[in-house]
Coordinates of C-alpha atoms and ligand atoms in Angstrom, one line a residue:
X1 CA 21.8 -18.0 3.7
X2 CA 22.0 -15.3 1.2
X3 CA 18.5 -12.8 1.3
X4 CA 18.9 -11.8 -1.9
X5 CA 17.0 -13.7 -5.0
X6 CA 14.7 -15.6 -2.5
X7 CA 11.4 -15.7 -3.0
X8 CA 8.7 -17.1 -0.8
X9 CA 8.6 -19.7 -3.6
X10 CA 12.0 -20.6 -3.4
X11 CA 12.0 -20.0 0.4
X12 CA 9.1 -22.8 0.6
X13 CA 11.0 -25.1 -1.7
X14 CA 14.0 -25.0 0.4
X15 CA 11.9 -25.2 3.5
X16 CA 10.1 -28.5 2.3
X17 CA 12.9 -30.3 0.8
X18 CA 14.2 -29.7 4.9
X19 CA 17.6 -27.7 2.7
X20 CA 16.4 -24.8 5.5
X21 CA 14.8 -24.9 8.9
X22 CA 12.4 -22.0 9.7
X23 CA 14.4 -20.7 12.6
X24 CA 17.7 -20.4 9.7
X25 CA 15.6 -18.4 8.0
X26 CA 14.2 -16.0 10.2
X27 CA 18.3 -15.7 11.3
X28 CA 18.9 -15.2 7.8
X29 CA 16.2 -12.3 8.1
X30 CA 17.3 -10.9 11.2
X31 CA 21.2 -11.0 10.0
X32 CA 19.9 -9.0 6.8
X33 CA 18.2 -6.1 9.1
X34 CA 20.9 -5.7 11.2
X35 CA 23.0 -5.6 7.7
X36 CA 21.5 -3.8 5.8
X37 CA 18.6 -1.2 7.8
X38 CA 20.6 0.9 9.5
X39 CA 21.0 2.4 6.3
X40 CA 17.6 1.5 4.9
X41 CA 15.6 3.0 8.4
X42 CA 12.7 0.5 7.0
X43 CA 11.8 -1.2 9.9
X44 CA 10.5 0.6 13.5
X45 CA 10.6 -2.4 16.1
X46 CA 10.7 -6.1 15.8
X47 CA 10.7 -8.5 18.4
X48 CA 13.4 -11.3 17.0
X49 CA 12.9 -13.4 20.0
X50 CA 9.5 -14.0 19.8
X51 CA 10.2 -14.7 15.6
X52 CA 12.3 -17.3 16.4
X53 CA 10.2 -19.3 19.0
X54 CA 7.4 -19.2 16.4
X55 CA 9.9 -20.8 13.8
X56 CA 10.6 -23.2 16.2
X57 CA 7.0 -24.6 16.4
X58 CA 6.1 -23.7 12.1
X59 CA 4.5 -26.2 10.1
X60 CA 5.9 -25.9 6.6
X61 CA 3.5 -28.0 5.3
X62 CA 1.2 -25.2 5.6
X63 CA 0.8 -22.7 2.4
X64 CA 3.4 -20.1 3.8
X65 CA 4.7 -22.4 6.9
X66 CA 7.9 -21.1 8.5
X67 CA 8.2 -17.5 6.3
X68 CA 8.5 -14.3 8.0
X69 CA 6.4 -11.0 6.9
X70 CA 7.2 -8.0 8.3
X71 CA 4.0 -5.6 8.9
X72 CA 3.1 -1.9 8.4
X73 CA 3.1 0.0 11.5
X74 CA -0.6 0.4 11.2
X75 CA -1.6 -3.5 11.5
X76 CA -2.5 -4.7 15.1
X77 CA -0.2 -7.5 16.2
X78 CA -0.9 -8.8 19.4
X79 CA 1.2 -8.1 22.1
X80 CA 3.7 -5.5 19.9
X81 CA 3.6 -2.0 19.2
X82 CA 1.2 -0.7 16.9
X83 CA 2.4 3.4 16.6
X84 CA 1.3 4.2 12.9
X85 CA 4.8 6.4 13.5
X86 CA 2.4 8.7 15.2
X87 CA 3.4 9.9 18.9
X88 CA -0.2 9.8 19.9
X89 CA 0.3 6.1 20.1
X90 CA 3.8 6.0 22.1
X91 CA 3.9 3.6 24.5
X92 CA 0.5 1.8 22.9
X93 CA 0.9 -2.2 22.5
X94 CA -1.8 -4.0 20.2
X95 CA -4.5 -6.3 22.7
X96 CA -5.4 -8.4 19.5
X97 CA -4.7 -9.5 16.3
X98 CA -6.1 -8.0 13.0
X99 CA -7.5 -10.3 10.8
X100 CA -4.7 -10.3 8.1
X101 CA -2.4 -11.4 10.9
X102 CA -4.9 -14.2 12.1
X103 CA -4.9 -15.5 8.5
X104 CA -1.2 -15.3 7.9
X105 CA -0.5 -17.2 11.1
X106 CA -3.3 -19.8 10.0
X107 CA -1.2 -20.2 7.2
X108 CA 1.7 -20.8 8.9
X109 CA 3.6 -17.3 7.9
X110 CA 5.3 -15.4 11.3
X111 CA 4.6 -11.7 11.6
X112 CA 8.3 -10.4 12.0
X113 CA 8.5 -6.3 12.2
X114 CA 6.7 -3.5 12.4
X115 CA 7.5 -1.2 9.0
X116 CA 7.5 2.1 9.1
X117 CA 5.3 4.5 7.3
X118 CA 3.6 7.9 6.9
X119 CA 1.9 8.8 10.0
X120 CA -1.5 7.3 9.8
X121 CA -1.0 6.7 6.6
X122 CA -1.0 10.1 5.5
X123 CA 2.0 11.0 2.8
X124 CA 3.6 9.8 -0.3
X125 CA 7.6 9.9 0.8
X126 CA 7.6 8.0 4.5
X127 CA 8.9 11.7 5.4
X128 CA 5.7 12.1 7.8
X129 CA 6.9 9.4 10.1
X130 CA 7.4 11.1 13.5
X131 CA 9.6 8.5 14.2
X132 CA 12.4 7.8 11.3
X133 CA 13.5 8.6 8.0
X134 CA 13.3 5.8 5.7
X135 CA 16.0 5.9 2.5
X136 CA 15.7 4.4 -0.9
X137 CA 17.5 1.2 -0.8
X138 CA 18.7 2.5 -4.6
X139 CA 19.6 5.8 -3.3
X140 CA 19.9 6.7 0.3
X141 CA 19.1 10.3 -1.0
X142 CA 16.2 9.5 -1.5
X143 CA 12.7 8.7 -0.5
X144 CA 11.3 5.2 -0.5
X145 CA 7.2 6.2 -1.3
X146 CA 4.8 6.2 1.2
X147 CA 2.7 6.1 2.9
X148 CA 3.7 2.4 3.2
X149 CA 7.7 3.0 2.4
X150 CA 9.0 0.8 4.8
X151 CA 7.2 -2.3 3.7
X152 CA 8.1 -1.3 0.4
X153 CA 11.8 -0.8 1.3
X154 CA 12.6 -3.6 3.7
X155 CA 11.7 -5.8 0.7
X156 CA 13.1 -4.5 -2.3
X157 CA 16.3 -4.3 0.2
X158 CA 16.1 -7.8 1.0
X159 CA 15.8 -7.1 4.8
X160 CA 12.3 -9.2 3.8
X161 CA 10.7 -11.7 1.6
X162 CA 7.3 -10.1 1.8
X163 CA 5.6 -7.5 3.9
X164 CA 2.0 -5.9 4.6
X165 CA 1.3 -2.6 3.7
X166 CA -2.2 -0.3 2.9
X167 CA -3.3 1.2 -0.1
X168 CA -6.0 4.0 0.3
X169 CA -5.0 5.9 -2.0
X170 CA -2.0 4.3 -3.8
X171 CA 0.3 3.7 -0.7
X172 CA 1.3 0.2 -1.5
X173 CA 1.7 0.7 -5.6
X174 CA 3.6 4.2 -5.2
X175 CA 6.3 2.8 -2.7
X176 CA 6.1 -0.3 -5.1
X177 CA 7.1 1.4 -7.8
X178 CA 9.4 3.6 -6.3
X179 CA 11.7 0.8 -4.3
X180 CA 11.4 -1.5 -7.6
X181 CA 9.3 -4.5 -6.0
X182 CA 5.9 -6.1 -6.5
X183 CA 2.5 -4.4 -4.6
X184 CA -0.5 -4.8 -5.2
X185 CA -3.7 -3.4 -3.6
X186 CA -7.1 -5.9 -4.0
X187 CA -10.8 -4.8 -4.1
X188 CA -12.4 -3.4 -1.3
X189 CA -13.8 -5.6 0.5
X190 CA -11.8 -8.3 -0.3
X191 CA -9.3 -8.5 2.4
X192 CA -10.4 -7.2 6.1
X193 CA -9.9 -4.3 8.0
X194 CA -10.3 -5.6 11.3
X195 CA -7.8 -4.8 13.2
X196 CA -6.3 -2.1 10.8
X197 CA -6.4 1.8 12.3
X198 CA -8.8 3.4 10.1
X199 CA -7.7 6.4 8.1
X200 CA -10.2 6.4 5.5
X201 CA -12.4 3.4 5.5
X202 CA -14.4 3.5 2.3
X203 CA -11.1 3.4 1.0
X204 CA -8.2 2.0 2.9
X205 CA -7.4 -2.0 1.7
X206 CA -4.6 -4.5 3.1
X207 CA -2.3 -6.0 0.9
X208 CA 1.1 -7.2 0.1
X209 CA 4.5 -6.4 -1.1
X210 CA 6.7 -8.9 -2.9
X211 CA 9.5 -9.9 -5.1
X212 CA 7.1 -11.6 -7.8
X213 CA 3.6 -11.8 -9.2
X214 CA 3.5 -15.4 -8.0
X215 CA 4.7 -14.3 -4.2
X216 CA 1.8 -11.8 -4.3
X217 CA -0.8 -14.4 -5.1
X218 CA 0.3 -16.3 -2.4
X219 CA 0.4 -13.5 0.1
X220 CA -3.5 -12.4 -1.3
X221 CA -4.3 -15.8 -0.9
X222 CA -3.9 -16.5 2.4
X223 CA -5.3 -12.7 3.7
X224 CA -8.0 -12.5 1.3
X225 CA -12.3 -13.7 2.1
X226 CA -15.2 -13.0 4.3
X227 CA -14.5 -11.5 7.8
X228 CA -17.9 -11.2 10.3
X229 CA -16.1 -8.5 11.8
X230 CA -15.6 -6.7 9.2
X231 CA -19.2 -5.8 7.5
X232 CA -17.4 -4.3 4.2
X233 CA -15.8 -7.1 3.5
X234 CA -17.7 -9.2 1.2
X235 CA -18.9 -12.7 1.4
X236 CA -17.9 -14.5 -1.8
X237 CA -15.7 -16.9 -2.3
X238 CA -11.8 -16.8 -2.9
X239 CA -10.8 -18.5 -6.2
X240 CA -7.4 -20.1 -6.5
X241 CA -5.0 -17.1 -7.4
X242 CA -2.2 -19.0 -8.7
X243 CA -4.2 -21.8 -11.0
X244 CA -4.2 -19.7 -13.9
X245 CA -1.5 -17.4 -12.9
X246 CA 0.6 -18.8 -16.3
X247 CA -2.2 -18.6 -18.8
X248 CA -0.9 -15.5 -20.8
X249 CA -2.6 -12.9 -22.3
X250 CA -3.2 -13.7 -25.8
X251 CA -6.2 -12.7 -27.1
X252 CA -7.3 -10.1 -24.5
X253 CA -7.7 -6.3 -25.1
X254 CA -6.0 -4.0 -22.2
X255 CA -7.0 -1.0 -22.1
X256 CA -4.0 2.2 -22.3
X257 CA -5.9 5.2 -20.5
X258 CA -4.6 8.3 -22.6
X259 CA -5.7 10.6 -19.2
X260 CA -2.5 8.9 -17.6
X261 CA 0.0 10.2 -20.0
X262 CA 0.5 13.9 -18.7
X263 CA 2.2 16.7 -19.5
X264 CA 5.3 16.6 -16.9
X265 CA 5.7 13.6 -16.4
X266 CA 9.2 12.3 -16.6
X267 CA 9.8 11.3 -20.5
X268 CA 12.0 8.2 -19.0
X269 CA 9.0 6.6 -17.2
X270 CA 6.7 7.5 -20.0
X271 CA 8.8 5.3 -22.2
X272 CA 9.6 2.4 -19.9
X273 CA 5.8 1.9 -19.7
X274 CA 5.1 2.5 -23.5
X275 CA 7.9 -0.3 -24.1
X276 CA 6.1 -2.6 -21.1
X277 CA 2.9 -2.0 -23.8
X278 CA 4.7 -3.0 -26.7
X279 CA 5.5 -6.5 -24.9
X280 CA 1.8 -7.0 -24.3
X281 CA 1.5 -6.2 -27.8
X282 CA 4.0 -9.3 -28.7
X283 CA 2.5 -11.1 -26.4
X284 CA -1.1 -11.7 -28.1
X285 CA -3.1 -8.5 -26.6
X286 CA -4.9 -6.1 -28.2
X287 CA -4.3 -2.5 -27.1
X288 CA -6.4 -0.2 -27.1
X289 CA -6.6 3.5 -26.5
X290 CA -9.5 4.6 -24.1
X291 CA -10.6 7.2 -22.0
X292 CA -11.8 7.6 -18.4
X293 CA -12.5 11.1 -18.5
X294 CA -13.1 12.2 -15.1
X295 CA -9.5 11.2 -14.4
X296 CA -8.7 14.9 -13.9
X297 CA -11.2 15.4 -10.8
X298 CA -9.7 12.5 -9.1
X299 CA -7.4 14.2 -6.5
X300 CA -9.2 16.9 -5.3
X301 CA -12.0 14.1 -4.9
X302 CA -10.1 12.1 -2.9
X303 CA -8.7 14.4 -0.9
X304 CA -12.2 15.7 0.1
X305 CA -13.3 12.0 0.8
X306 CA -9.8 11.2 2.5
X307 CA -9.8 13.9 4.7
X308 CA -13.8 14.0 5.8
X309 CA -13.1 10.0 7.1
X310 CA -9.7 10.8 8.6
X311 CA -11.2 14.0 10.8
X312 CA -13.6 11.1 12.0
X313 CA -11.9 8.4 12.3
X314 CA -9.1 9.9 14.3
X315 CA -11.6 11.6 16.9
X316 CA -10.9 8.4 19.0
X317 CA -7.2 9.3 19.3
X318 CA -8.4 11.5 23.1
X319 CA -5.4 10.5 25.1
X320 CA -8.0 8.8 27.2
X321 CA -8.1 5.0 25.7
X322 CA -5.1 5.0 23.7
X323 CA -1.2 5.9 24.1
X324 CA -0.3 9.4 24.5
X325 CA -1.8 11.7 27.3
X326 CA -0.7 15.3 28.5
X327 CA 0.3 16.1 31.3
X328 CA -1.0 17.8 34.1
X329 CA -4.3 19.2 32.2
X330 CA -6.3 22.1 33.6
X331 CA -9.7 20.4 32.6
X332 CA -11.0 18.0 30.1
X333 CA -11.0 20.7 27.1
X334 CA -7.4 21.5 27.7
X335 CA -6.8 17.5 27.6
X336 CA -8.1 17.0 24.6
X337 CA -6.3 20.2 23.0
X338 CA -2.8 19.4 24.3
X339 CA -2.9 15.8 23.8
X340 CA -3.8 16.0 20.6
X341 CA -2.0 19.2 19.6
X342 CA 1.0 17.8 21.0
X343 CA 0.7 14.5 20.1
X344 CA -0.5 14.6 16.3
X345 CA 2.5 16.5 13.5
X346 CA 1.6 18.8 11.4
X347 CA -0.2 16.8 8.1
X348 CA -2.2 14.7 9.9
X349 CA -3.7 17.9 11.6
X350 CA -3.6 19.8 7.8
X351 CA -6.1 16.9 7.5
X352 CA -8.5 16.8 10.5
X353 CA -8.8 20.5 9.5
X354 CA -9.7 19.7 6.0
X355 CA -11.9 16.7 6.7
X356 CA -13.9 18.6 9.6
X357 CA -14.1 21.4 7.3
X358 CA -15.8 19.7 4.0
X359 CA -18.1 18.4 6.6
X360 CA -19.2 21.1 8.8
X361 CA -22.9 22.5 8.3
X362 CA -22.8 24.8 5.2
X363 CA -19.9 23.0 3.5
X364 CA -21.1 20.0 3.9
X365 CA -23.4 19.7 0.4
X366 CA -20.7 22.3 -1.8
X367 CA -18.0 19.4 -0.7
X368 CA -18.7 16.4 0.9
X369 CA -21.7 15.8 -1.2
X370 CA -20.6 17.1 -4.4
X371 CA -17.2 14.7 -4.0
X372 CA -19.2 11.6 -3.8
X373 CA -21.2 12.6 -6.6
X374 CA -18.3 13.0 -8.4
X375 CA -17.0 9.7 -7.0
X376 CA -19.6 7.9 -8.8
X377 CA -18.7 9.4 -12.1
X378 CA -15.1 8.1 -11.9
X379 CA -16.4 4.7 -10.9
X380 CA -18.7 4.9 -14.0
X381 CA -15.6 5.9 -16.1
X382 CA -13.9 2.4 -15.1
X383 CA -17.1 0.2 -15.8
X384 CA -17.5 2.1 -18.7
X385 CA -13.8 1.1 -19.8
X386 CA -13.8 -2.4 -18.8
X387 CA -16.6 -3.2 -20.9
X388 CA -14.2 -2.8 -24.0
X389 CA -11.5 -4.2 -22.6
X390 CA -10.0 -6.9 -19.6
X391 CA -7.9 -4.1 -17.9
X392 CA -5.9 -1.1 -17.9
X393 CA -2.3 -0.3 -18.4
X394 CA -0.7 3.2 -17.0
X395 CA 2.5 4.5 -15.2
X396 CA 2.0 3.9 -11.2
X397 CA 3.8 7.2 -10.4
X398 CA 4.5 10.1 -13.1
X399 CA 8.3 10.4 -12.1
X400 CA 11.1 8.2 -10.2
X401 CA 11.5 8.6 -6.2
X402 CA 12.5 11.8 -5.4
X403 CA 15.0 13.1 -3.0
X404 CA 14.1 13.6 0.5
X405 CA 13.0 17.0 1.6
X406 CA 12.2 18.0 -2.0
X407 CA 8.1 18.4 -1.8
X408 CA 8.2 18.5 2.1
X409 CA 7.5 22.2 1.6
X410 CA 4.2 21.9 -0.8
X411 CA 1.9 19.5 0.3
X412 CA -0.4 19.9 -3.5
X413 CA 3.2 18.6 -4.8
X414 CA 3.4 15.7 -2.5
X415 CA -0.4 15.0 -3.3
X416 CA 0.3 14.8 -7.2
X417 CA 2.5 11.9 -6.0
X418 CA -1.2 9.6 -6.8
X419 CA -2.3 11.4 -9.4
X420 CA -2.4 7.7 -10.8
X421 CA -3.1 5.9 -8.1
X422 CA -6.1 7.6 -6.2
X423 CA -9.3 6.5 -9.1
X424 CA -8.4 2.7 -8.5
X425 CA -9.6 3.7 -4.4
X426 CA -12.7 5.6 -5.3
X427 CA -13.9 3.2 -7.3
X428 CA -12.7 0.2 -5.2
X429 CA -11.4 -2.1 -8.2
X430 CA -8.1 -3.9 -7.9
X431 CA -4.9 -2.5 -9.0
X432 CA -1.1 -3.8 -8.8
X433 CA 2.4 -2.3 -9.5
X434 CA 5.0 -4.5 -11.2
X435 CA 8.8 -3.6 -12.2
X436 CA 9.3 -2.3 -15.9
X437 CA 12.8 -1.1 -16.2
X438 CA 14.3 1.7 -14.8
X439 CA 15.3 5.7 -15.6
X440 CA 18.5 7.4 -15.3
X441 CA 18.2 9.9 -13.3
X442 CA 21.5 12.0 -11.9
X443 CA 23.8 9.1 -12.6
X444 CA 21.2 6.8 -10.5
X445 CA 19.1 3.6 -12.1
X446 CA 15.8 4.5 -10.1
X447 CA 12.9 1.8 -10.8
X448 CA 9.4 2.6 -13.1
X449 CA 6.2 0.7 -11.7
X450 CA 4.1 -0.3 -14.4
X451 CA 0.5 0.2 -12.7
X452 CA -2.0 -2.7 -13.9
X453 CA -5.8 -2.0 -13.1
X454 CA -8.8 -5.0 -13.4
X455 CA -12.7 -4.9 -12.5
X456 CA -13.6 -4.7 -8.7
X457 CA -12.9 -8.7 -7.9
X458 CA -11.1 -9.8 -11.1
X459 CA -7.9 -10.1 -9.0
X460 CA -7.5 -13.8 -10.7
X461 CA -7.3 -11.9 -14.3
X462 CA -5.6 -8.9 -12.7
X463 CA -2.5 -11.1 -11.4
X464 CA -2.4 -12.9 -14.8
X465 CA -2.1 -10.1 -16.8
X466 CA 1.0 -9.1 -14.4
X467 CA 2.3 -12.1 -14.2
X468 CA 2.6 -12.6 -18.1
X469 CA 4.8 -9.3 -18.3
X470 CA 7.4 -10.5 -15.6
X471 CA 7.7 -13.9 -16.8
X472 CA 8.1 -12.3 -20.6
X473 CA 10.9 -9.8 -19.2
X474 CA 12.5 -12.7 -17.5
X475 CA 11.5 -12.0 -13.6
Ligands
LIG1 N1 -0.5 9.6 -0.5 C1 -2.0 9.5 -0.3 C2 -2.3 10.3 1.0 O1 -1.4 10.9 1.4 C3 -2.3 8.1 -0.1 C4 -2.0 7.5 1.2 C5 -2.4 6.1 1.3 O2 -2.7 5.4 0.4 N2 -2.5 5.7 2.6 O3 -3.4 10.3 1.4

């Protein structure tokens, strides 16, 4: 069975009409890994065995019965590694399952792989993976995104029909964009984090990568609601996400953010998204101009916020509970110190430096403070924009993947990576990357993401809007 052109909606036609078994397919997976990812690197483990006795038993009466997702390394799956490419966590297996794999098997979809990704979810480019380089399936010279590049890779290379990733501060729209595929990050709070590793909790959200709009809503719909064990995750109901998925945007006003047209970004991106406008345009919309003009404080805000949770949440990492632990240590202090100093690389340390620094007595009000102050202004700037208009249209990343190694050198450079991305996170509205065309860059097609944002729970409008552009460009 050929990977390529299927869907989870055409898998789940073929599936139902019985044209497929659920075990053919997750061959047909399998065959395309071994294909195709020793060049890709997407994937980190995957236990094909245990993939296949789960087909054997799926329901595909169920809303994704018999399809296979593969999983960012930072998901717990029961029973498989869970490493967040980190080699603190060697050797660690997950006891439970996190909520989004709960769901997924509730609704008949089998966890297949573990992705790999920026350690802890740190990076823009994969290229912080302790474990593996992953490649551009466009361009093995280059770098997939990040921090959730392989999920974004393994799809967009057809090694997958869909796959979890997590967005904190545009790590599933920036490898989106990059790989050419669908991503899309909902509200937080309105997919759990239980049983995610934190990296930044007031910010980091699940979601999904696909081939289409329509896949996406059917990924979000089965991960998406209430969790008890989550407390951030809110407890209101999940609408239908494909019911109006069709309805078109005639007659709404999107908004075009003039702060995320910048000097240096690349003029090939800048006019793929102007022409994705310009369809919205003959679609029936309105565009507008508008502003959200605390745009410019947005990274150095979020890399304030970012790295204070991080220093915390990744004090439990002791080699005492979890994976890792040096040897032989003199005493408890030189446990701690080696186990993490040898078991951590080098950004995710740049950060628990950082993040213990903006918090540490005498810093703490001059940073900490002042970033969530500032926080608030950039969440004003959105509610202030979407009362003039039903969302937002910008680039998702100002330039094309780039090639690997390039901004390994300058972390600010690999930080500017979001510069589009990160405001959607501090203010915790929904946001989505879609396909609009591609550059020529060095004799390569590399793909543009065209970065849609909607209110905090509008993910019903936010997926229409998205959806009206791919079926106009004739996704
Ligand atoms: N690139 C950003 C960072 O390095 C975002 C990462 C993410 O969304 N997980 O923090």
């Amino acid at each position: 069975m050929e990977l390529a052109g299927t869907t989870i909606t055409k898998a789940r036609r073929l599936l139902q009409a019985g044209e497929i078994s659920p075990v053919q397919l997750v061959d047909a997976v399998n065959a395309s890994i071994e294909q195709t990812d020793p060049k890709v690197g997407g994937y980190l483990s995957r236990d094909y065995e245990r993939a296949r006795a789960l087909a054997a038993e799926a329901d595909t009466s169920l809303p994704l019965g018999g399809i296979p997702i593969a999983i960012k390394d930072v998901i717990n799956v029961q029973g498989e590694p869970c490493r967040c490419a980190s080699k603190i966590l060697t050797g660690y297996t997950a006891p439970y399952d996190a909520t989004v794999i709960k769901k997924l098997r509730a609704a008949g979809a089998i966890p297949f792989g573990r992705t790999n990704m920026d350690e802890f979810a740190m990076g823009s480019s994969t290229e912080n993976s302790a474990i593996q380089i992953t490649r551009n399936p466009r361009d093995p010279e280059r770098i997939p995104g990040g921090s959730s590049g392989g999920s974004a890779a393994v799809v967009a290379a057809n090694e997958a029909l869909a796959s979890l990733g997590t967005d904190t501060g545009g790590s599933i729209r920036q490898p989106a964009a990059l790989c050419g595929c669908v991503g899309l990050k909902p509200s937080y709070g309105r997919v759990s984090r239980y049983g995610l590793v934190a990296f930044a909790s007031s910010l980091d959200q699940i979601g999904p990568f696909t081939h289409t709009v329509e896949d996406a809503a059917l990924v979000l719909q089965a991960i998406a609601g209430h969790d008890p064990l989550d407390s951030t995750s809110l407890d209101v109901p999940v609408p239908d996400y494909s019911a109006t998925l069709n309805d078109g945007v005639k007659g709404m006003k999107l908004g075009v953010p003039k702060e995320y047209f910048v000097e240096g970004m690349d003029p090939q991106v800048e006019a793929r998204v102007r022409e994705a406008i310009e369809v919205y345009r003959g679609l029936g919309a309105e565009i507008v101009e508008v502003s959200l003009p605390h745009t410019k404080y947005a990274v150095a805000d979020y890399y304030i916020i970012a790295t204070a949770e991080a220093s915390a949440n990744l004090a439990r990492f002791d080699g005492v509970r979890y994976g890792k632990r040096a040897e032989a240590p003199r005493d408890l202090a030189d446990h701690y110190a080696r186990t993490r100093g040898e078991g951590f690389g080098k950004e995710v340390k740049r950060r628990i430096i950082l993040g213990t620094y903006v918090l540490s007595s005498g810093y703490y009000d001059a940073f900490y403070l002042r970033a969530q102050k500032v926080r608030t202004l950039i969440r004003r700037d959105f509610e202030e924009a979407f009362r003039k208009v039903d969302g937002l249209l910008s680039p998702t990343s100002p330039v094309p993947a780039f090639k690997i190694g390039e901004r390994m050198a300058d972390p600010l450079q690999m930080y500017l990576a979001d510069i589009f991305t990160i405001a959607a996170n501090l203010a915790g509205i929904c946001a989505i990357s879609i396909p609009c065309g591609e550059t020529e860059t060095d004799g390569k097609k590399l793909p543009v993401g065209l970065q849609i944002m909607a209110p905090f729970f509008e993910e019903v409008r936010l997926l229409r809007i998205a959806r009206a552009y791919e079926s106009a460009a004739g996704c």
